[in-house]
GROMACS .gro file of C-alpha atoms in nm:
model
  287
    1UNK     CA    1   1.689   1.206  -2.846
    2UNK     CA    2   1.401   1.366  -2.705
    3UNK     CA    3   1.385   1.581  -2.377
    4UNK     CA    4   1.098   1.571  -2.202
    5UNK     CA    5   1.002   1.646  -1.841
    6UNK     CA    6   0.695   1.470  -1.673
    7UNK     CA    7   0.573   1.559  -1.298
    8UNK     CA    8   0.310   1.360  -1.107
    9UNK     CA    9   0.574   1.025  -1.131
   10UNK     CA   10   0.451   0.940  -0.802
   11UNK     CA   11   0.123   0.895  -0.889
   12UNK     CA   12  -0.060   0.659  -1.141
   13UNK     CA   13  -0.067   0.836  -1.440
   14UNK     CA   14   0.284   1.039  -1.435
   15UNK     CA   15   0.485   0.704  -1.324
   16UNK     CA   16   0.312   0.565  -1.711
   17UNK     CA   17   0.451   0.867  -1.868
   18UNK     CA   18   0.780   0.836  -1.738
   19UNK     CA   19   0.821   0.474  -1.799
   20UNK     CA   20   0.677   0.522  -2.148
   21UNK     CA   21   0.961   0.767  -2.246
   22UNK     CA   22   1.239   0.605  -2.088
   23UNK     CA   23   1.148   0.305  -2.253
   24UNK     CA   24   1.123   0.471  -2.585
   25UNK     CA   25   1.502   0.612  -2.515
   26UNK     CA   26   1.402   0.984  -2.427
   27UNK     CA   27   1.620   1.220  -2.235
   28UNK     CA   28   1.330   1.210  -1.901
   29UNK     CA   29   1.301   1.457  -1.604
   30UNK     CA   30   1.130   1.354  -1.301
   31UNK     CA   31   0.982   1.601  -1.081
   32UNK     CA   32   0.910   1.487  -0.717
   33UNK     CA   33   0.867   1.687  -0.386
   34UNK     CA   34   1.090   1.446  -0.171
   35UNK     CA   35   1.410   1.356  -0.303
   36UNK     CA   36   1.318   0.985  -0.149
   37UNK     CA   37   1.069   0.917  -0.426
   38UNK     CA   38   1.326   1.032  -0.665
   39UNK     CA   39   1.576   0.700  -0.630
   40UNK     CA   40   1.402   0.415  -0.795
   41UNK     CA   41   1.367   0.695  -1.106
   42UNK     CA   42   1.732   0.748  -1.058
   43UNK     CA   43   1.813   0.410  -1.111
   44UNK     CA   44   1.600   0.339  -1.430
   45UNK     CA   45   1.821   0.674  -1.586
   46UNK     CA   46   1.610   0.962  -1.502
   47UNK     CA   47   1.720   1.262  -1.400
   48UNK     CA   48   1.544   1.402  -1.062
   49UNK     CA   49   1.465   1.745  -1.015
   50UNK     CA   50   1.293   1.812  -0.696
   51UNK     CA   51   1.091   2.093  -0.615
   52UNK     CA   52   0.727   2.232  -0.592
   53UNK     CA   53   0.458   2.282  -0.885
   54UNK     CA   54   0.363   2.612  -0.685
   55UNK     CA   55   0.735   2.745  -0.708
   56UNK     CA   56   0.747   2.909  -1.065
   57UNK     CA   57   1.150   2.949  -1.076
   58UNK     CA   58   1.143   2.586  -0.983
   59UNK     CA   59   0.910   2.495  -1.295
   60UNK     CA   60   1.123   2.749  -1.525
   61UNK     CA   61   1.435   2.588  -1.454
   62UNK     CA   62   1.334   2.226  -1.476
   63UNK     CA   63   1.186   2.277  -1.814
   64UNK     CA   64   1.386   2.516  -1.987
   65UNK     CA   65   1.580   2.336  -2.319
   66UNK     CA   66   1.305   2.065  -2.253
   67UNK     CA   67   1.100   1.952  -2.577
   68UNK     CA   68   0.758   1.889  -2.320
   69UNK     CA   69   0.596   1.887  -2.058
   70UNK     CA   70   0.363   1.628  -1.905
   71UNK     CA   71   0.190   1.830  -1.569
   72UNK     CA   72  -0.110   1.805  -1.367
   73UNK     CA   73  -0.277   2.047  -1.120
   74UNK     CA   74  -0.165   1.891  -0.743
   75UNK     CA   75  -0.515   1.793  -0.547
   76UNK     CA   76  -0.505   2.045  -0.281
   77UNK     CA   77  -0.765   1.883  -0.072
   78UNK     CA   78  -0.639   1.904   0.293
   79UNK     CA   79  -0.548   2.298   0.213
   80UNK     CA   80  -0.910   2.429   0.367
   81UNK     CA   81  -0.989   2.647   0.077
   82UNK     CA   82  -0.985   2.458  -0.255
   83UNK     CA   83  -1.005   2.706  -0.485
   84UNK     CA   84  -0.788   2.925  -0.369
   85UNK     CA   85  -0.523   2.671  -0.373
   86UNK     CA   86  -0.568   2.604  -0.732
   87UNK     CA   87  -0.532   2.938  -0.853
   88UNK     CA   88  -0.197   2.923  -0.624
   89UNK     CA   89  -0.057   2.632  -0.856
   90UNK     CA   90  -0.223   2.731  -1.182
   91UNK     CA   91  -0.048   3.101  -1.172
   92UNK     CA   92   0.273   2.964  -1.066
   93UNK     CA   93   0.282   2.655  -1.318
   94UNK     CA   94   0.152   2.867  -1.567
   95UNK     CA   95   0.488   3.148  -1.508
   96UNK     CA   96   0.678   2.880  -1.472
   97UNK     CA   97   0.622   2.733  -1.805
   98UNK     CA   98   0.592   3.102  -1.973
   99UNK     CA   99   0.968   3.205  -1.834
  100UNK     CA  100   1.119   2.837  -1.936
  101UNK     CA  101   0.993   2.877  -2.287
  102UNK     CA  102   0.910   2.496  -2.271
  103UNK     CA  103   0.754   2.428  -2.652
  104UNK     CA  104   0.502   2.205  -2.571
  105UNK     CA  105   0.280   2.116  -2.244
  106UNK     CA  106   0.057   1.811  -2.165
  107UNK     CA  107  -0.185   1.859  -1.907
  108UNK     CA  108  -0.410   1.610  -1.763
  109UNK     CA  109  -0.711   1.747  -1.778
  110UNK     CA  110  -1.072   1.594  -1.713
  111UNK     CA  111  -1.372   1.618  -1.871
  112UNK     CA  112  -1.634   1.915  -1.756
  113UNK     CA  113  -1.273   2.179  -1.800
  114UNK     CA  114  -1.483   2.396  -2.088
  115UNK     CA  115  -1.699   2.537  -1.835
  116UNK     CA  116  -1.651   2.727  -1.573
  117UNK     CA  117  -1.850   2.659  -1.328
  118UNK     CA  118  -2.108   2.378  -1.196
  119UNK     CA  119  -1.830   2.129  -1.231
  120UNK     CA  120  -1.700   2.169  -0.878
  121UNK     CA  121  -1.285   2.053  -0.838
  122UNK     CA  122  -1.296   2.060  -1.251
  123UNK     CA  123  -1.279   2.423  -1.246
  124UNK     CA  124  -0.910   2.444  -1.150
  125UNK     CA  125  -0.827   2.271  -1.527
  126UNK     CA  126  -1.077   2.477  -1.669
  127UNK     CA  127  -0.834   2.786  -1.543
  128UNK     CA  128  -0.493   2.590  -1.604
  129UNK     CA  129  -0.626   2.511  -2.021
  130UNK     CA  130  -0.681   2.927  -2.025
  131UNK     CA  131  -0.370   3.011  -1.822
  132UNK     CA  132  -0.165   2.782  -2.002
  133UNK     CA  133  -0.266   2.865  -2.338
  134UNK     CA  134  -0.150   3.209  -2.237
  135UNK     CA  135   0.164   3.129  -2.212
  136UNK     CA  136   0.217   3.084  -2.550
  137UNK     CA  137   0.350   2.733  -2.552
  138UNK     CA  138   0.156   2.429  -2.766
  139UNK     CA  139  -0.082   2.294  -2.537
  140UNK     CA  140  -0.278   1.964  -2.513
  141UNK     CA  141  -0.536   1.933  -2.275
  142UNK     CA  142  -0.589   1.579  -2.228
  143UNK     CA  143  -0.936   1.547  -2.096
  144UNK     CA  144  -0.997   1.245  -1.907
  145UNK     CA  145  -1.324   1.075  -1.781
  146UNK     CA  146  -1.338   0.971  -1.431
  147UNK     CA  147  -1.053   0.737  -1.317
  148UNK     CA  148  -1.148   0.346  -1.306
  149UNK     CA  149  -0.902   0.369  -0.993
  150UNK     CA  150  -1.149   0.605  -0.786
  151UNK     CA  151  -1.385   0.335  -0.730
  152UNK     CA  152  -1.136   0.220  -0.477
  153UNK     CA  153  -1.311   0.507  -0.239
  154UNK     CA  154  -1.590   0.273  -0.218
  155UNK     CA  155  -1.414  -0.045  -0.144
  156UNK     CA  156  -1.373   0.032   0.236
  157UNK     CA  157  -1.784   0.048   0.264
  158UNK     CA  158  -1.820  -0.286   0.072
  159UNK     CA  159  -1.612  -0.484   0.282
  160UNK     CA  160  -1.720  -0.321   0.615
  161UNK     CA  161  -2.142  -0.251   0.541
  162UNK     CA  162  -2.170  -0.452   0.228
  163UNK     CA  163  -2.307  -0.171   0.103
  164UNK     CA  164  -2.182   0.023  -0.239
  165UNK     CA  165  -2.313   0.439  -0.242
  166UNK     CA  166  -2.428   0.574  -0.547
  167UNK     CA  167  -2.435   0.959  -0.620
  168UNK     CA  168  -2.564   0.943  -0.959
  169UNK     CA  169  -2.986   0.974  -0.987
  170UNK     CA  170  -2.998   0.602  -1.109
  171UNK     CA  171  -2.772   0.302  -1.015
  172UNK     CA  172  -2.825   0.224  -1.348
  173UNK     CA  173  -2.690   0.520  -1.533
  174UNK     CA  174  -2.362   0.403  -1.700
  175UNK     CA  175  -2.094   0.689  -1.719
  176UNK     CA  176  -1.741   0.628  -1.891
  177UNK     CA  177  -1.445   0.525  -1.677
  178UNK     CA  178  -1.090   0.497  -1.767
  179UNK     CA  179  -0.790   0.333  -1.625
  180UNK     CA  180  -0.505   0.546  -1.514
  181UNK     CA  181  -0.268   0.339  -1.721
  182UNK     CA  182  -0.439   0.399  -2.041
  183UNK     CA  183  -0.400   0.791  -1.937
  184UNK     CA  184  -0.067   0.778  -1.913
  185UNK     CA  185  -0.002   0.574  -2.194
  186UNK     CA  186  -0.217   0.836  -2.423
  187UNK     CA  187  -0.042   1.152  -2.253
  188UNK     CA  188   0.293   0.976  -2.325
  189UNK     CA  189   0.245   0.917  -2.728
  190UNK     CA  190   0.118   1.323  -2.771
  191UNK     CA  191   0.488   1.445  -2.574
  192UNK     CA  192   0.633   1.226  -2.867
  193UNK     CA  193   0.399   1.280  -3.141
  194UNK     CA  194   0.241   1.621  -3.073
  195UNK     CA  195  -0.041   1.765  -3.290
  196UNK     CA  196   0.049   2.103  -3.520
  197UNK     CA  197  -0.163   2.287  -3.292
  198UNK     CA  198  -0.296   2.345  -2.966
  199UNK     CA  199  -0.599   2.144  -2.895
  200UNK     CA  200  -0.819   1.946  -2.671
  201UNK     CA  201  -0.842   1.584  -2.692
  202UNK     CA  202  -1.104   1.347  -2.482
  203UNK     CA  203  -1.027   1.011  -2.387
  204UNK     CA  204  -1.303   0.815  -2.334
  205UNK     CA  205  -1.297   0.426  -2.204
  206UNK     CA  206  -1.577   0.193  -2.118
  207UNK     CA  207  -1.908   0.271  -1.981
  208UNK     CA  208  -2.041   0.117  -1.640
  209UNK     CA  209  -2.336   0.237  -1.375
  210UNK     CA  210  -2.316   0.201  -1.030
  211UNK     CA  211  -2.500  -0.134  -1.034
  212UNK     CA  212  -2.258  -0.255  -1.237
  213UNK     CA  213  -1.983  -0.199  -1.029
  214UNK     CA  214  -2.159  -0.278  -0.689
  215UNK     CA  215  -2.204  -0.691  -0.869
  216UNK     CA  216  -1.837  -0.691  -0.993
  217UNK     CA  217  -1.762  -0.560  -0.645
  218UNK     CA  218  -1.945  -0.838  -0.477
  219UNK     CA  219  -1.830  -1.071  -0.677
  220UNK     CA  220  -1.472  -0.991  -0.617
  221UNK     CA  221  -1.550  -1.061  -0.191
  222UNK     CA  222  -1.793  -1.317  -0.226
  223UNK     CA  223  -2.072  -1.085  -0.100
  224UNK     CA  224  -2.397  -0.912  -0.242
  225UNK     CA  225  -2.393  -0.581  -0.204
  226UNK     CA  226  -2.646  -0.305  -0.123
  227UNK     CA  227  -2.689  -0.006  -0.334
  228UNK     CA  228  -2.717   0.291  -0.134
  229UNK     CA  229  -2.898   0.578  -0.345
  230UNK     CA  230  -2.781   0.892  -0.211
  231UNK     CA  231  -3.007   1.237  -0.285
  232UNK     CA  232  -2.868   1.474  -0.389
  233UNK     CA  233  -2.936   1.681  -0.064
  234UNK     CA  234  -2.734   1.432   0.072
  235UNK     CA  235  -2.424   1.453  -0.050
  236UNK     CA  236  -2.226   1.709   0.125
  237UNK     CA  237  -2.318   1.507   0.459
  238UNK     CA  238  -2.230   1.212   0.320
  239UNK     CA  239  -1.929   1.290   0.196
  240UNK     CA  240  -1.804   1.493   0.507
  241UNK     CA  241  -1.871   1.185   0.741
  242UNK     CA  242  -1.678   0.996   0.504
  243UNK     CA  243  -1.382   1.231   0.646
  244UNK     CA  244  -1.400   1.475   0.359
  245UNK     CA  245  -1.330   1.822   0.433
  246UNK     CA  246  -1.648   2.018   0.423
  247UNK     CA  247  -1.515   2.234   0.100
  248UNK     CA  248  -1.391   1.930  -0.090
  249UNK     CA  249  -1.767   1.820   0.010
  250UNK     CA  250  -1.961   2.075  -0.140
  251UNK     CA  251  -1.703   2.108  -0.405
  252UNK     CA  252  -1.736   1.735  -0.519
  253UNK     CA  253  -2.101   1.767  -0.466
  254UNK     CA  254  -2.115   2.060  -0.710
  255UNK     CA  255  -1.914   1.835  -0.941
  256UNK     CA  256  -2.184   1.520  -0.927
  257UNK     CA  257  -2.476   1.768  -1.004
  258UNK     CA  258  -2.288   1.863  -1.319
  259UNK     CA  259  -2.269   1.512  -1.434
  260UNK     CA  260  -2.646   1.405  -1.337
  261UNK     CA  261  -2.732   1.735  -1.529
  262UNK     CA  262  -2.549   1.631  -1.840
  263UNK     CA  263  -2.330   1.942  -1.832
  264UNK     CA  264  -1.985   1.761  -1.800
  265UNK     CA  265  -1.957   1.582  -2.112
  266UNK     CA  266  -1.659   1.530  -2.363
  267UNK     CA  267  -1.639   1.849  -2.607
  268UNK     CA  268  -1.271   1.814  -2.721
  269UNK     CA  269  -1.119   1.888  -3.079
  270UNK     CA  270  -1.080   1.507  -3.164
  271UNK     CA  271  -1.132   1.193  -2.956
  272UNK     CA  272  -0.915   0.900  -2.830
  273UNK     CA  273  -1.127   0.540  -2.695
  274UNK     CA  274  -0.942   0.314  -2.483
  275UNK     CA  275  -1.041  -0.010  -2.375
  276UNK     CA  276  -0.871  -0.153  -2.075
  277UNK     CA  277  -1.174  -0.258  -1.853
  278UNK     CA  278  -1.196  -0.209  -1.472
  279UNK     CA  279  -1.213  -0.585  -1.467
  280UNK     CA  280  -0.855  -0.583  -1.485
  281UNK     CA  281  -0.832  -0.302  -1.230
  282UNK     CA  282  -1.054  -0.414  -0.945
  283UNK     CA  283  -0.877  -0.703  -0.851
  284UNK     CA  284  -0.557  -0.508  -0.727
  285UNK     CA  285  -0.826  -0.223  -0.559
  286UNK     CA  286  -1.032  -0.465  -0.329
  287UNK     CA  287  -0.736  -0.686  -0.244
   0.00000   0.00000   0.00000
């Protein structure tokens, strides 16, 4: 039996780890911040650790004599400085992992982490891959596209304006979307059947623009809905009257001129498609 240790469970793609393993009859370890969220894992034979990514003799005790690691960098977006907040978590994940001597890490990653800059929130995983790798364990730094889930940001102006924004320079510019389950899922099989090496693997899903997603949308609430092209100039002001703090704002912004310039694209050692499409997924996200 296999011991692995997966944090994130409260969120969409850690909870499809977790379940995974358990249901492939590995030893799991939860990690959640409030021992609350801990009790359903309880009960489906997990063992609970709680504690903080940012607390490195936390991390080094929950995954010492563990075979892996699933992890993610927490979102830090109501901290008022970003960056600062990732390096914070990266440096004490990354000790963490170095003093437990854990063998192998997973890391949700996204694509855009090879560079290090012009991809806005990306550039905390661009430091975790390098920090991590430091540490000497195996890692694999699963590289997502954006999340089919985070169209649900745009739900609230469909049903209230009938309107759908678009940040990209066309409507019409398909970009590749994955569902959080299909993550998980894919982060789940490499704990159990690592590579021989550290690498970097993309996972790519289907394609759709902003059109696209504005008719299935509409279709979903009876309801046409407008595109709203917003400039680029635009974006920080849209996005802090949205309620986004002003540096998420311009760091997001940063992050959609990356992708309009063609800069965050998949450049991984080896590739994984999945296929679930956000047909399945809008349903439960407009309600």
């Amino acid at each position: 039996m296999s011991k692995f240790v997966v944090a994130g469970v409260s969120g969409h793609v850690g909870s499809v780890v977790a379940r995974d393993l358990l249901a492939a009859g590995d030893a799991v370890t939860v990690v959640v911040r409030d021992a609350k969220k801990g009790t359903d894992w309880s009960s489906r034979g997990a063992k609970v650790a709680v504690g903080s990514l940012d607390d490195a003799e936390f991390v080094a005790t929950t995954v010492k004599g563990a075979d892996g690691f699933f992890t993610l960098i927490p979102p830090h977006y109501a901290t008022g400085d970003l960056y600062a907040a990732q390096r914070k978590s990266v440096d004490a994940l990354a000790a963490g992992i170095k003093k437990g001597g854990v063998p192998l890490v997973v890391l949700l990653s996204s694509v855009g982490a090879d560079r290090a800059d012009k991809n806005g929130p990306i550039k905390g995983l661009f430091n975790a891959e390098n920090k991590l790798r430091e540490t000497g364990t195996k890692l694999v730094a699963l590289r997502s596209g954006s999340f089919q889930e985070n169209v649900a940001g745009a739900v609230a102006a469909a049903k209230q304006a009938g309107i759908y924004p678009n940040f990209l320079p066309s409507a019409d510019i398909p970009a590749p979307q994955v569902a959080t389950e299909d993550v998980g899922h894919a982060a789940a099989k490499l704990l159990r059947s690592p590579p021989a090496r550290s690498e970097v693997v993309d996972l790519v899903g289907p394609a759709y623009s902003s059109r696209q997603l504005a008719e299935k949308i509409g279709k979903l609430l009876g309801k046409t809905l407008n595109i709203v092209d917003i400039p680029a100039a635009g974006h920080v002001a849209a996005l802090k009257q949205a309620g986004v703090p002003a540096d998420v704002a311009e760091a997001f912004a940063e992050m959609y001129a990356g992708f309009s310039g063609g800069l965050l694209v998949p450049k991984g050692d080896r590739t994984i498609n999945v296929s679930t499409p956000i047909d399945e997924i809008l349903p439960g996200l407009v309600g």
